[in-house]
Each structure stands twice: as structure tokens, then as C-alpha cells.
PDB file of C-alpha atoms and ligand atoms in Angstrom:
ATOM      1  CA  MET A   1      15.759   3.902 -21.323  1.00 68.00           C
ATOM      2  CA  SER A   2      13.025   4.297 -18.753  1.00 79.00           C
ATOM      3  CA  LYS A   3      10.185   1.380 -18.094  1.00 94.00           C
ATOM      4  CA  GLY A   4       8.265   3.992 -16.858  1.00 97.00           C
ATOM      5  CA  ASN A   5       6.965   5.967 -13.895  1.00 98.00           C
ATOM      6  CA  ILE A   6       4.791   4.622 -10.712  1.00 98.00           C
ATOM      7  CA  ILE A   7       4.865   6.266  -8.328  1.00 98.00           C
ATOM      8  CA  ILE A   8       4.561   4.516  -4.732  1.00 99.00           C
ATOM      9  CA  THR A   9       4.130   5.530  -0.849  1.00 98.00           C
ATOM     10  CA  GLY A  10       5.498   4.110   2.246  1.00 98.00           C
ATOM     11  CA  VAL A  11       8.606   3.259   1.297  1.00 98.00           C
ATOM     12  CA  SER A  12      10.777   3.506   4.143  1.00 98.00           C
ATOM     13  CA  SER A  13      10.350  -0.149   5.231  1.00 98.00           C
ATOM     14  CA  GLY A  14       8.796  -3.084   4.580  1.00 98.00           C
ATOM     15  CA  ILE A  15       6.481  -3.869   0.892  1.00 98.00           C
ATOM     16  CA  GLY A  16       6.834  -0.827  -0.261  1.00 98.00           C
ATOM     17  CA  HIS A  17      10.253   0.200   0.354  1.00 98.00           C
ATOM     18  CA  ALA A  18      10.378  -3.371  -1.819  1.00 98.00           C
ATOM     19  CA  ILE A  19       8.310  -2.576  -4.506  1.00 98.00           C
ATOM     20  CA  ALA A  20      10.216   1.108  -5.192  1.00 98.00           C
ATOM     21  CA  SER A  21      13.951  -1.495  -5.010  1.00 98.00           C
ATOM     22  CA  ALA A  22      12.700  -4.196  -6.871  1.00 98.00           C
ATOM     23  CA  ALA A  23      11.202  -1.558  -9.324  1.00 98.00           C
ATOM     24  CA  LEU A  24      14.716   0.897  -9.557  1.00 98.00           C
ATOM     25  CA  SER A  25      16.247  -2.250  -9.862  1.00 98.00           C
ATOM     26  CA  GLU A  26      14.752  -3.061 -13.423  1.00 97.00           C
ATOM     27  CA  GLY A  27      14.941  -0.058 -14.779  1.00 97.00           C
ATOM     28  CA  TYR A  28      11.655   2.476 -13.789  1.00 98.00           C
ATOM     29  CA  HIS A  29      11.300   6.176 -12.986  1.00 98.00           C
ATOM     30  CA  VAL A  30      10.713   5.861  -9.220  1.00 98.00           C
ATOM     31  CA  GLN A  31       8.883   8.574  -6.925  1.00 98.00           C
ATOM     32  CA  GLY A  32       8.961   7.434  -2.968  1.00 98.00           C
ATOM     33  CA  ILE A  33       6.510   9.732  -0.782  1.00 98.00           C
ATOM     34  CA  GLY A  34       6.228   9.485   2.400  1.00 98.00           C
ATOM     35  CA  ARG A  35       7.282  10.791   6.269  1.00 98.00           C
ATOM     36  CA  THR A  36      10.401   9.004   6.166  1.00 97.00           C
ATOM     37  CA  ALA A  37      12.880   8.701   3.581  1.00 98.00           C
ATOM     38  CA  PRO A  38      14.664   5.574   2.774  1.00 98.00           C
ATOM     39  CA  SER A  39      18.361   6.187   3.757  1.00 97.00           C
ATOM     40  CA  ASP A  40      20.022   2.831   1.211  1.00 98.00           C
ATOM     41  CA  LEU A  41      17.571   4.570  -2.131  1.00 98.00           C
ATOM     42  CA  GLU A  42      19.487   7.810  -2.058  1.00 96.00           C
ATOM     43  CA  ASN A  43      21.802   7.927  -4.426  1.00 96.00           C
ATOM     44  CA  VAL A  44      20.153   5.640  -6.321  1.00 98.00           C
ATOM     45  CA  SER A  45      19.753   7.368 -10.408  1.00 96.00           C
ATOM     46  CA  ASN A  46      16.634   7.455 -10.632  1.00 98.00           C
ATOM     47  CA  TRP A  47      14.946   7.524  -7.265  1.00 98.00           C
ATOM     48  CA  ARG A  48      13.261  10.576  -6.123  1.00 98.00           C
ATOM     49  CA  PHE A  49      11.869  11.714  -2.912  1.00 98.00           C
ATOM     50  CA  THR A  50       9.269  13.575  -1.413  1.00 98.00           C
ATOM     51  CA  ALA A  51       8.138  14.182   1.703  1.00 98.00           C
ATOM     52  CA  CYS A  52       4.838  14.357   2.869  1.00 98.00           C
ATOM     53  CA  ASP A  53       2.376  13.099   5.674  1.00 98.00           C
ATOM     54  CA  LEU A  54      -0.436  11.375   4.058  1.00 98.00           C
ATOM     55  CA  THR A  55      -2.922  11.997   7.310  1.00 98.00           C
ATOM     56  CA  ASN A  56      -2.921  15.699   5.869  1.00 97.00           C
ATOM     57  CA  LEU A  57      -4.500  16.221   2.347  1.00 96.00           C
ATOM     58  CA  LYS A  58      -3.688  19.698   1.826  1.00 96.00           C
ATOM     59  CA  SER A  59      -0.399  18.757   1.338  1.00 97.00           C
ATOM     60  CA  ILE A  60      -1.544  15.923  -0.905  1.00 98.00           C
ATOM     61  CA  ASP A  61      -2.795  18.651  -2.501  1.00 97.00           C
ATOM     62  CA  ASN A  62       0.329  20.700  -2.259  1.00 97.00           C
ATOM     63  CA  LEU A  63       2.960  17.416  -3.917  1.00 97.00           C
ATOM     64  CA  THR A  64       4.057  18.239  -7.317  1.00 98.00           C
ATOM     65  CA  LEU A  65       3.944  14.409  -8.867  1.00 98.00           C
ATOM     66  CA  TYR A  66       5.972  13.263 -11.530  1.00 98.00           C
ATOM     67  CA  LEU A  67       4.550  11.755 -14.581  1.00 97.00           C
ATOM     68  CA  GLY A  68       5.574  10.534 -17.966  1.00 96.00           C
ATOM     69  CA  GLU A  69       4.362   8.945 -20.974  1.00 96.00           C
ATOM     70  CA  ASN A  70       3.942   5.409 -18.893  1.00 97.00           C
ATOM     71  CA  ASN A  71       3.015   5.923 -15.414  1.00 98.00           C
ATOM     72  CA  ILE A  72       1.875   3.377 -13.109  1.00 98.00           C
ATOM     73  CA  LEU A  73       0.745   4.606  -9.119  1.00 98.00           C
ATOM     74  CA  ILE A  74       0.622   2.228  -6.429  1.00 99.00           C
ATOM     75  CA  ASN A  75      -1.197   3.329  -3.131  1.00 99.00           C
ATOM     76  CA  ASN A  76       0.684   1.470  -0.469  1.00 98.00           C
ATOM     77  CA  ALA A  77       1.136   3.151   2.822  1.00 98.00           C
ATOM     78  CA  GLY A  78      -1.523   2.269   5.934  1.00 98.00           C
ATOM     79  CA  THR A  79      -0.961   1.732   9.271  1.00 98.00           C
ATOM     80  CA  LEU A  80      -2.461  -0.836  11.227  1.00 98.00           C
ATOM     81  CA  GLY A  81      -4.884   1.387  13.609  1.00 98.00           C
ATOM     82  CA  PRO A  82      -6.609   0.975  17.254  1.00 97.00           C
ATOM     83  CA  VAL A  83      -6.422  -3.266  18.046  1.00 97.00           C
ATOM     84  CA  MET A  84      -9.175  -3.100  20.741  1.00 97.00           C
ATOM     85  CA  SER A  85     -12.840  -4.012  20.877  1.00 95.00           C
ATOM     86  CA  GLY A  86     -15.017  -2.461  19.660  1.00 95.00           C
ATOM     87  CA  GLU A  87     -16.123  -0.053  22.244  1.00 95.00           C
ATOM     88  CA  LYS A  88     -12.537   1.369  22.427  1.00 96.00           C
ATOM     89  CA  THR A  89     -11.654   2.861  19.437  1.00 96.00           C
ATOM     90  CA  ASP A  90     -11.216   6.635  19.774  1.00 97.00           C
ATOM     91  CA  THR A  91     -11.713   9.746  17.890  1.00 97.00           C
ATOM     92  CA  MET A  92      -7.900  10.100  17.148  1.00 97.00           C
ATOM     93  CA  SER A  93      -7.598   6.778  15.628  1.00 98.00           C
ATOM     94  CA  ILE A  94      -9.636   6.258  13.455  1.00 98.00           C
ATOM     95  CA  ASP A  95      -9.315   9.229  12.207  1.00 98.00           C
ATOM     96  CA  TYR A  96      -5.810   8.661  11.058  1.00 98.00           C
ATOM     97  CA  CYS A  97      -6.375   5.191   9.870  1.00 98.00           C
ATOM     98  CA  PHE A  98      -9.323   6.139   7.755  1.00 98.00           C
ATOM     99  CA  ARG A  99      -7.434   9.387   6.881  1.00 98.00           C
ATOM    100  CA  LEU A 100      -3.695   7.067   5.499  1.00 98.00           C
ATOM    101  CA  ASN A 101      -5.808   4.034   4.928  1.00 98.00           C
ATOM    102  CA  VAL A 102      -8.720   5.379   2.509  1.00 98.00           C
ATOM    103  CA  SER A 103      -9.002   9.192   2.003  1.00 98.00           C
ATOM    104  CA  ALA A 104      -4.932   9.905   0.657  1.00 98.00           C
ATOM    105  CA  PRO A 105      -5.369   7.120  -1.869  1.00 98.00           C
ATOM    106  CA  ILE A 106      -8.847   8.323  -2.523  1.00 98.00           C
ATOM    107  CA  ARG A 107      -6.849  11.899  -3.281  1.00 98.00           C
ATOM    108  CA  LEU A 108      -3.837  10.934  -4.418  1.00 98.00           C
ATOM    109  CA  THR A 109      -5.655   8.723  -6.800  1.00 98.00           C
ATOM    110  CA  ALA A 110      -7.028  11.639  -8.209  1.00 98.00           C
ATOM    111  CA  ARG A 111      -4.877  13.507  -8.967  1.00 98.00           C
ATOM    112  CA  PHE A 112      -3.214  10.707 -10.773  1.00 98.00           C
ATOM    113  CA  LEU A 113      -6.079   9.817 -12.718  1.00 98.00           C
ATOM    114  CA  SER A 114      -6.415  13.856 -13.978  1.00 97.00           C
ATOM    115  CA  GLU A 115      -2.907  15.353 -14.370  1.00 97.00           C
ATOM    116  CA  SER A 116      -1.138  12.108 -15.987  1.00 96.00           C
ATOM    117  CA  THR A 117      -1.808  11.237 -19.448  1.00 91.00           C
ATOM    118  CA  GLY A 118      -0.509   8.941 -21.952  1.00 93.00           C
ATOM    119  CA  LYS A 119      -1.278   5.560 -20.266  1.00 97.00           C
ATOM    120  CA  GLN A 120      -1.966   5.003 -16.701  1.00 98.00           C
ATOM    121  CA  GLN A 121      -1.601   2.046 -13.713  1.00 98.00           C
ATOM    122  CA  VAL A 122      -3.603   2.771 -10.167  1.00 98.00           C
ATOM    123  CA  TYR A 123      -2.625  -0.249  -7.688  1.00 98.00           C
ATOM    124  CA  PHE A 124      -3.437   0.209  -4.105  1.00 98.00           C
ATOM    125  CA  THR A 125      -2.225  -3.046  -1.252  1.00 98.00           C
ATOM    126  CA  GLY A 126      -5.701  -4.265   0.031  1.00 98.00           C
ATOM    127  CA  SER A 127      -5.672  -6.595   2.509  1.00 98.00           C
ATOM    128  CA  GLY A 128      -6.756 -10.360   3.498  1.00 98.00           C
ATOM    129  CA  ALA A 129      -8.654  -8.271   6.377  1.00 98.00           C
ATOM    130  CA  ALA A 130     -11.285  -6.359   4.611  1.00 98.00           C
ATOM    131  CA  GLU A 131     -12.977  -9.565   4.049  1.00 97.00           C
ATOM    132  CA  TYR A 132     -12.209 -11.632   6.995  1.00 96.00           C
ATOM    133  CA  PRO A 133     -13.646 -10.115   9.419  1.00 97.00           C
ATOM    134  CA  ILE A 134     -10.033 -10.609  12.914  1.00 98.00           C
ATOM    135  CA  SER A 135     -12.056  -9.488  16.436  1.00 98.00           C
ATOM    136  CA  GLY A 136      -9.501  -5.939  17.659  1.00 98.00           C
ATOM    137  CA  TRP A 137      -8.944  -5.083  13.751  1.00 98.00           C
ATOM    138  CA  SER A 138     -12.530  -2.962  13.480  1.00 98.00           C
ATOM    139  CA  VAL A 139     -10.806  -0.057  12.238  1.00 98.00           C
ATOM    140  CA  TYR A 140      -8.036  -1.511  10.272  1.00 98.00           C
ATOM    141  CA  CYS A 141     -10.751  -3.889   8.707  1.00 98.00           C
ATOM    142  CA  ALA A 142     -13.253  -1.727   7.897  1.00 98.00           C
ATOM    143  CA  SER A 143     -10.437   0.695   6.419  1.00 98.00           C
ATOM    144  CA  LYS A 144      -9.375  -1.952   3.856  1.00 98.00           C
ATOM    145  CA  ALA A 145     -12.811  -3.185   3.292  1.00 98.00           C
ATOM    146  CA  SER A 146     -13.353   0.562   2.240  1.00 98.00           C
ATOM    147  CA  ILE A 147     -10.467   0.696  -0.450  1.00 98.00           C
ATOM    148  CA  HIS A 148     -11.576  -2.477  -1.802  1.00 98.00           C
ATOM    149  CA  MET A 149     -14.887  -1.445  -2.909  1.00 98.00           C
ATOM    150  CA  TYR A 150     -13.688   1.889  -3.987  1.00 98.00           C
ATOM    151  CA  ALA A 151     -10.972  -0.078  -6.210  1.00 98.00           C
ATOM    152  CA  LYS A 152     -14.108  -1.167  -7.401  1.00 98.00           C
ATOM    153  CA  VAL A 153     -16.424   0.931  -8.223  1.00 98.00           C
ATOM    154  CA  LEU A 154     -12.606   2.790 -10.149  1.00 98.00           C
ATOM    155  CA  SER A 155     -12.354   0.453 -12.389  1.00 98.00           C
ATOM    156  CA  THR A 156     -16.246   0.413 -13.384  1.00 98.00           C
ATOM    157  CA  GLU A 157     -15.133   4.110 -14.185  1.00 98.00           C
ATOM    158  CA  TYR A 158     -12.630   3.722 -15.868  1.00 98.00           C
ATOM    159  CA  PRO A 159     -13.082   0.210 -18.122  1.00 97.00           C
ATOM    160  CA  ASN A 160      -9.597   0.482 -19.921  1.00 97.00           C
ATOM    161  CA  ILE A 161      -6.564   1.228 -16.902  1.00 98.00           C
ATOM    162  CA  PRO A 162      -5.542  -1.119 -15.009  1.00 98.00           C
ATOM    163  CA  ILE A 163      -6.697  -0.219 -11.749  1.00 98.00           C
ATOM    164  CA  HIS A 164      -7.025  -3.592  -8.819  1.00 98.00           C
ATOM    165  CA  VAL A 165      -5.381  -4.279  -4.907  1.00 98.00           C
ATOM    166  CA  PHE A 166      -3.144  -7.015  -4.716  1.00 98.00           C
ATOM    167  CA  LYS A 167      -3.200  -8.802  -1.000  1.00 98.00           C
ATOM    168  CA  PRO A 168       0.207  -9.407  -0.419  1.00 98.00           C
ATOM    169  CA  GLY A 169      -0.643 -12.083   3.016  1.00 97.00           C
ATOM    170  CA  LYS A 170       0.905 -12.562   5.898  1.00 98.00           C
ATOM    171  CA  VAL A 171       4.915 -10.452   4.557  1.00 98.00           C
ATOM    172  CA  ASP A 172       8.016  -9.845   7.824  1.00 98.00           C
ATOM    173  CA  THR A 173       7.674  -6.337   7.807  1.00 98.00           C
ATOM    174  CA  PRO A 174       6.965  -3.719  10.933  1.00 98.00           C
ATOM    175  CA  MET A 175       3.677  -3.645  10.400  1.00 98.00           C
ATOM    176  CA  GLN A 176       3.654  -7.957  11.643  1.00 98.00           C
ATOM    177  CA  GLU A 177       5.926  -6.288  14.719  1.00 98.00           C
ATOM    178  CA  ILE A 178       3.457  -4.544  15.995  1.00 98.00           C
ATOM    179  CA  ILE A 179       0.495  -6.981  15.054  1.00 98.00           C
ATOM    180  CA  ARG A 180       2.866  -9.513  17.769  1.00 98.00           C
ATOM    181  CA  LYS A 181       2.752  -7.099  19.990  1.00 97.00           C
ATOM    182  CA  ALA A 182      -0.335  -6.552  20.881  1.00 97.00           C
ATOM    183  CA  ASN A 183      -2.204  -8.040  23.974  1.00 95.00           C
ATOM    184  CA  LYS A 184      -4.488 -11.070  23.799  1.00 97.00           C
ATOM    185  CA  GLU A 185      -7.317  -9.717  25.509  1.00 96.00           C
ATOM    186  CA  ASP A 186      -7.083  -7.274  22.328  1.00 96.00           C
ATOM    187  CA  PHE A 187      -6.360  -9.339  19.824  1.00 97.00           C
ATOM    188  CA  PRO A 188      -7.869 -12.526  20.581  1.00 97.00           C
ATOM    189  CA  ALA A 189      -5.210 -14.465  17.516  1.00 97.00           C
ATOM    190  CA  VAL A 190      -1.745 -12.788  18.606  1.00 98.00           C
ATOM    191  CA  SER A 191      -0.653 -16.047  19.012  1.00 98.00           C
ATOM    192  CA  SER A 192      -1.231 -17.566  15.669  1.00 97.00           C
ATOM    193  CA  PHE A 193       0.194 -14.224  14.674  1.00 98.00           C
ATOM    194  CA  ILE A 194       3.585 -15.125  16.893  1.00 98.00           C
ATOM    195  CA  SER A 195       3.744 -18.684  15.595  1.00 98.00           C
ATOM    196  CA  GLU A 196       3.668 -18.207  12.406  1.00 98.00           C
ATOM    197  CA  TYR A 197       6.464 -16.085  12.685  1.00 98.00           C
ATOM    198  CA  LYS A 198       8.657 -18.358  14.324  1.00 98.00           C
ATOM    199  CA  SER A 199       7.929 -21.166  12.080  1.00 98.00           C
ATOM    200  CA  GLY A 200       9.070 -18.893   8.994  1.00 97.00           C
ATOM    201  CA  LYS A 201       5.739 -18.831   7.595  1.00 97.00           C
ATOM    202  CA  LEU A 202       6.260 -14.875   6.327  1.00 97.00           C
ATOM    203  CA  ILE A 203       6.583 -14.028   3.438  1.00 98.00           C
ATOM    204  CA  LYS A 204       9.663 -11.862   2.502  1.00 97.00           C
ATOM    205  CA  PRO A 205       8.709  -8.576   1.256  1.00 98.00           C
ATOM    206  CA  GLN A 206      10.833  -8.221  -1.793  1.00 97.00           C
ATOM    207  CA  ASN A 207       8.000 -11.786  -3.317  1.00 97.00           C
ATOM    208  CA  VAL A 208       5.525  -9.238  -2.805  1.00 98.00           C
ATOM    209  CA  ALA A 209       7.681  -7.375  -4.767  1.00 98.00           C
ATOM    210  CA  LYS A 210       8.770  -9.578  -7.904  1.00 98.00           C
ATOM    211  CA  TYR A 211       4.674 -11.031  -8.062  1.00 98.00           C
ATOM    212  CA  LEU A 212       3.195  -7.422  -8.784  1.00 98.00           C
ATOM    213  CA  LEU A 213       6.322  -6.119 -10.698  1.00 98.00           C
ATOM    214  CA  SER A 214       4.756  -9.023 -13.165  1.00 97.00           C
ATOM    215  CA  VAL A 215       1.321  -7.807 -12.961  1.00 98.00           C
ATOM    216  CA  ILE A 216       2.101  -4.674 -14.584  1.00 98.00           C
ATOM    217  CA  GLN A 217       4.609  -5.501 -17.195  1.00 97.00           C
ATOM    218  CA  SER A 218       1.743  -7.931 -18.321  1.00 97.00           C
ATOM    219  CA  ILE A 219      -1.125  -7.244 -20.330  1.00 96.00           C
ATOM    220  CA  GLU A 220      -3.082  -9.938 -19.187  1.00 96.00           C
ATOM    221  CA  LYS A 221      -4.031  -7.952 -15.947  1.00 97.00           C
ATOM    222  CA  PRO A 222      -5.827 -10.438 -12.502  1.00 96.00           C
ATOM    223  CA  ASP A 223      -9.139  -9.850 -11.493  1.00 97.00           C
ATOM    224  CA  VAL A 224      -9.733  -6.599  -9.470  1.00 98.00           C
ATOM    225  CA  ILE A 225      -8.690  -7.795  -6.839  1.00 98.00           C
ATOM    226  CA  PHE A 226      -6.248 -10.492  -6.822  1.00 97.00           C
ATOM    227  CA  SER A 227      -3.440 -11.839  -4.281  1.00 97.00           C
ATOM    228  CA  THR A 228       0.479 -11.422  -4.827  1.00 96.00           C
ATOM    229  CA  SER A 229       0.877 -15.401  -2.652  1.00 86.00           C
ATOM    230  CA  PRO A 230      -1.296 -17.480  -5.083  1.00 70.00           C
ATOM    231  CA  LEU A 231      -1.216 -20.746  -2.474  1.00 58.00           C
TER     232      LEU A 231
HETATM  233  N1  NAP B   1       2.605  -6.614   6.356  1.00 97.42           N
HETATM  234  C1  NAP B   1       1.651  -6.850   6.200  1.00 97.42           C
HETATM  235  O1  NAP B   1       1.632  -8.668   6.617  1.00 97.42           O
HETATM  236  C2  NAP B   1       0.293  -6.961   5.226  1.00 97.42           C
HETATM  237  C3  NAP B   1      -0.492  -7.807   4.728  1.00 97.42           C
HETATM  238  C4  NAP B   1      -1.998  -7.037   4.698  1.00 97.42           C
HETATM  239  C5  NAP B   1      -1.242  -5.754   3.938  1.00 97.42           C
HETATM  240  N2  NAP B   1      -0.710  -4.884   4.420  1.00 97.42           N
HETATM  241  C6  NAP B   1      -0.422  -3.585   4.143  1.00 97.42           C
HETATM  242  O2  NAP B   1       0.483  -3.513   3.709  1.00 97.42           O
HETATM  243  C7  NAP B   1       0.696  -1.782   2.695  1.00 97.42           C
HETATM  244  C8  NAP B   1       2.342  -1.723   3.525  1.00 97.42           C
HETATM  245  O3  NAP B   1       2.536  -1.453   5.463  1.00 97.42           O
HETATM  246  P1  NAP B   1       4.227  -2.896   5.956  1.00 97.42           P
HETATM  247  O4  NAP B   1       3.400  -4.233   5.503  1.00 97.42           O
HETATM  248  O5  NAP B   1       4.850  -3.209   5.032  1.00 97.42           O
HETATM  249  O6  NAP B   1       4.413  -1.628   6.985  1.00 97.42           O
HETATM  250  P2  NAP B   1       5.543  -1.483   7.287  1.00 97.42           P
HETATM  251  O7  NAP B   1       6.626  -0.902   6.784  1.00 97.42           O
HETATM  252  O8  NAP B   1       5.280  -0.816   8.965  1.00 97.42           O
HETATM  253  O9  NAP B   1       4.943  -0.364   6.013  1.00 97.42           O
HETATM  254  C9  NAP B   1       3.770   1.394   5.775  1.00 97.42           C
HETATM  255  C10 NAP B   1       4.632   2.109   5.495  1.00 97.42           C
HETATM  256  O10 NAP B   1       3.215   3.393   5.628  1.00 97.42           O
HETATM  257  C11 NAP B   1       4.371   4.763   5.941  1.00 97.42           C
HETATM  258  N3  NAP B   1       3.318   5.738   6.918  1.00 97.42           N
HETATM  259  C12 NAP B   1       3.196   5.208   7.633  1.00 97.42           C
HETATM  260  N4  NAP B   1       2.163   6.627   7.605  1.00 97.42           N
HETATM  261  C13 NAP B   1       2.149   6.983   7.471  1.00 97.42           C
HETATM  262  C14 NAP B   1       1.941   8.724   6.770  1.00 97.42           C
HETATM  263  N5  NAP B   1       1.035   8.829   7.796  1.00 97.42           N
HETATM  264  N6  NAP B   1       2.621   9.522   6.301  1.00 97.42           N
HETATM  265  C15 NAP B   1       3.152   8.450   5.368  1.00 97.42           C
HETATM  266  N7  NAP B   1       3.424   7.500   5.140  1.00 97.42           N
HETATM  267  C16 NAP B   1       3.514   7.069   6.046  1.00 97.42           C
HETATM  268  C17 NAP B   1       5.613   4.431   6.235  1.00 97.42           C
HETATM  269  O11 NAP B   1       7.087   5.372   6.774  1.00 97.42           O
HETATM  270  P3  NAP B   1       7.016   6.497   7.389  1.00 97.42           P
HETATM  271  O12 NAP B   1       6.408   6.227   8.705  1.00 97.42           O
HETATM  272  O13 NAP B   1       7.556   6.810   7.317  1.00 97.42           O
HETATM  273  O14 NAP B   1       6.194   7.027   6.905  1.00 97.42           O
HETATM  274  C18 NAP B   1       5.652   2.402   6.082  1.00 97.42           C
HETATM  275  O15 NAP B   1       6.652   3.062   4.929  1.00 97.42           O
HETATM  276  C19 NAP B   1       0.059  -1.584   3.935  1.00 97.42           C
HETATM  277  O16 NAP B   1      -1.363  -0.269   3.183  1.00 97.42           O
HETATM  278  C20 NAP B   1      -0.166  -2.029   4.667  1.00 97.42           C
HETATM  279  O17 NAP B   1      -1.656  -2.376   5.430  1.00 97.42           O
HETATM  280  C21 NAP B   1       0.487  -5.261   5.026  1.00 97.42           C
END
């Protein structure tokens, strides 16, 4: 018997792929939404992939959402956006980052809340970068701060629905590879990210997935914003 229906964005790699894989193993029906389908999940039962570039908000309006009695939305897809000092940020990269990291999850959540019946839970992949400034990441930090606040507001509007942002910590995904390739002039802290990677300190995406699924399944929920890698 299905444990419920999980809809998750950004499943081709990293945290989203790990959550989708773990949720399928635990018996959920999973709908992945993103630009690229993960080939290893293609023939797994209860998996379905919906192709969508989430920066195109109109295509979010046209998606079919596969819903049931117990529905969980995980807004995970995201981009680091431009890595550079504030004066260099350009129109296209600001717009792209905010559409993917902020507008898309807001619109998808609106559809989910209005169209699903039965039990509902909503999660967002947030970031510590929403809470402390990182030089060179002004657009990313601002986009994640926006989604943290959005979730806080929603949780006051829907006190009976679990609505949470999880902060995954530094996770070993393609996004971290992009971070390590930045130059020091644009991103002064790059060397600390490289040394944390080299000393094996990055968190495995599978551990984030395991923690998040335990929260989804538990009746006692954490604060609106919580960490999946508590120290
Ligand atoms: N890794 C970390 O240390 C870390 C820390 C804090 C927060 N996060 C957050 O975790 C989330 C997942 O990132 P990740 O680290 O797992 O990196 P990742 O492996 O690069 O995953 C990003 C996912 O977003 C999807 N995506 C990108 N652009 C898209 C678009 N236009 N439309 C639809 N999907 C799109 C990507 O798939 P396609 O490119 O195939 O579309 C991919 O599946 C992000 O929200 C990120 O901000 C990561």
C-alpha cells in the first residue's frame, strides 16, 4: 500500500535525487518535476517524471499534479545564481535565480494547497545562506531568505498544515562543485569550501533524505525552519 504521494522538484541529481530514491524505497508514490529525468529511476514502480523548466511559470500552471489522500510537496530545485560582487550582477541571472528559487516554489505551492485534498505537508529546501551573509552570493542569499520568510508566513495562514524549510548544511552535490570552481575575487570564501570538501566534511545527500523522511513521517514536527544535519 502506498504511504502517500510525494511531489518533488529537481530530481536529476543531489538532494532531490536522494529524496526521490529514498521515498520510492519506502513505498511512496513519487512525482519528480524538473528539466532532466534521472535514468536510474525510469523503471522503478510508483515513479513518474514530469518534464518542466520551472523558470517558466506558465508551464507550472499547466502541470498535472498527481495527488492522493496523503500529499507531500517538496520544493527542492534551486540554483546558486550569480557568484560575484553586487555591482556585477546582471538582469538575466538575477531574474533566473529568483524565478527558480522563489517564484516557482511559491506558484507550485499555491497550486498544491488549492488542489490537494486529504492530508497535506509542504517542504522547501532552504539554506543557512538565508540567515548569514556570504560575500559573492548576494542573489542566492536573498532568494533563500525570501523562501524562508514565505514559509513562515504560510505556516501562520495554514496552522494545521505542516509547512517547513529544511536547511541541509553543506551537501556533496553538483551545486557544491560549482561553488568550488568560483574564483577568489568573486567569492572570497572559496578556499574554505575546497578544504571542507577535501577533508571529507560534506554531508551525503542520502543522509539529508533519511532525516527529511523521518520528519515527514513523524507526528511531532520541528520548527518551521529546521536543520537536517543538527550538530
Ligand atoms: N548542496 C548544498 O550544499 C546545498 C546547501 C543548501 C541548500 N541547497 C539547496 O538544495 C537544493 C538542491 O540542490 P543540490 O545541492 O542538490 O544541487 P543540484 O544537484 O545541482 O540540484 C539542483 C536540481 O535543480 C534542478 N533544476 C535546476 N534548474 C532547473 C530548472 N530551470 N527547472 C527545473 N529544475 C531545475 C536540477 O535539475 P536539472 O538541471 O536537470 O533541471 C537539479 O535536479 C537547492 O535548492 C539548493 O539551493 C544545497
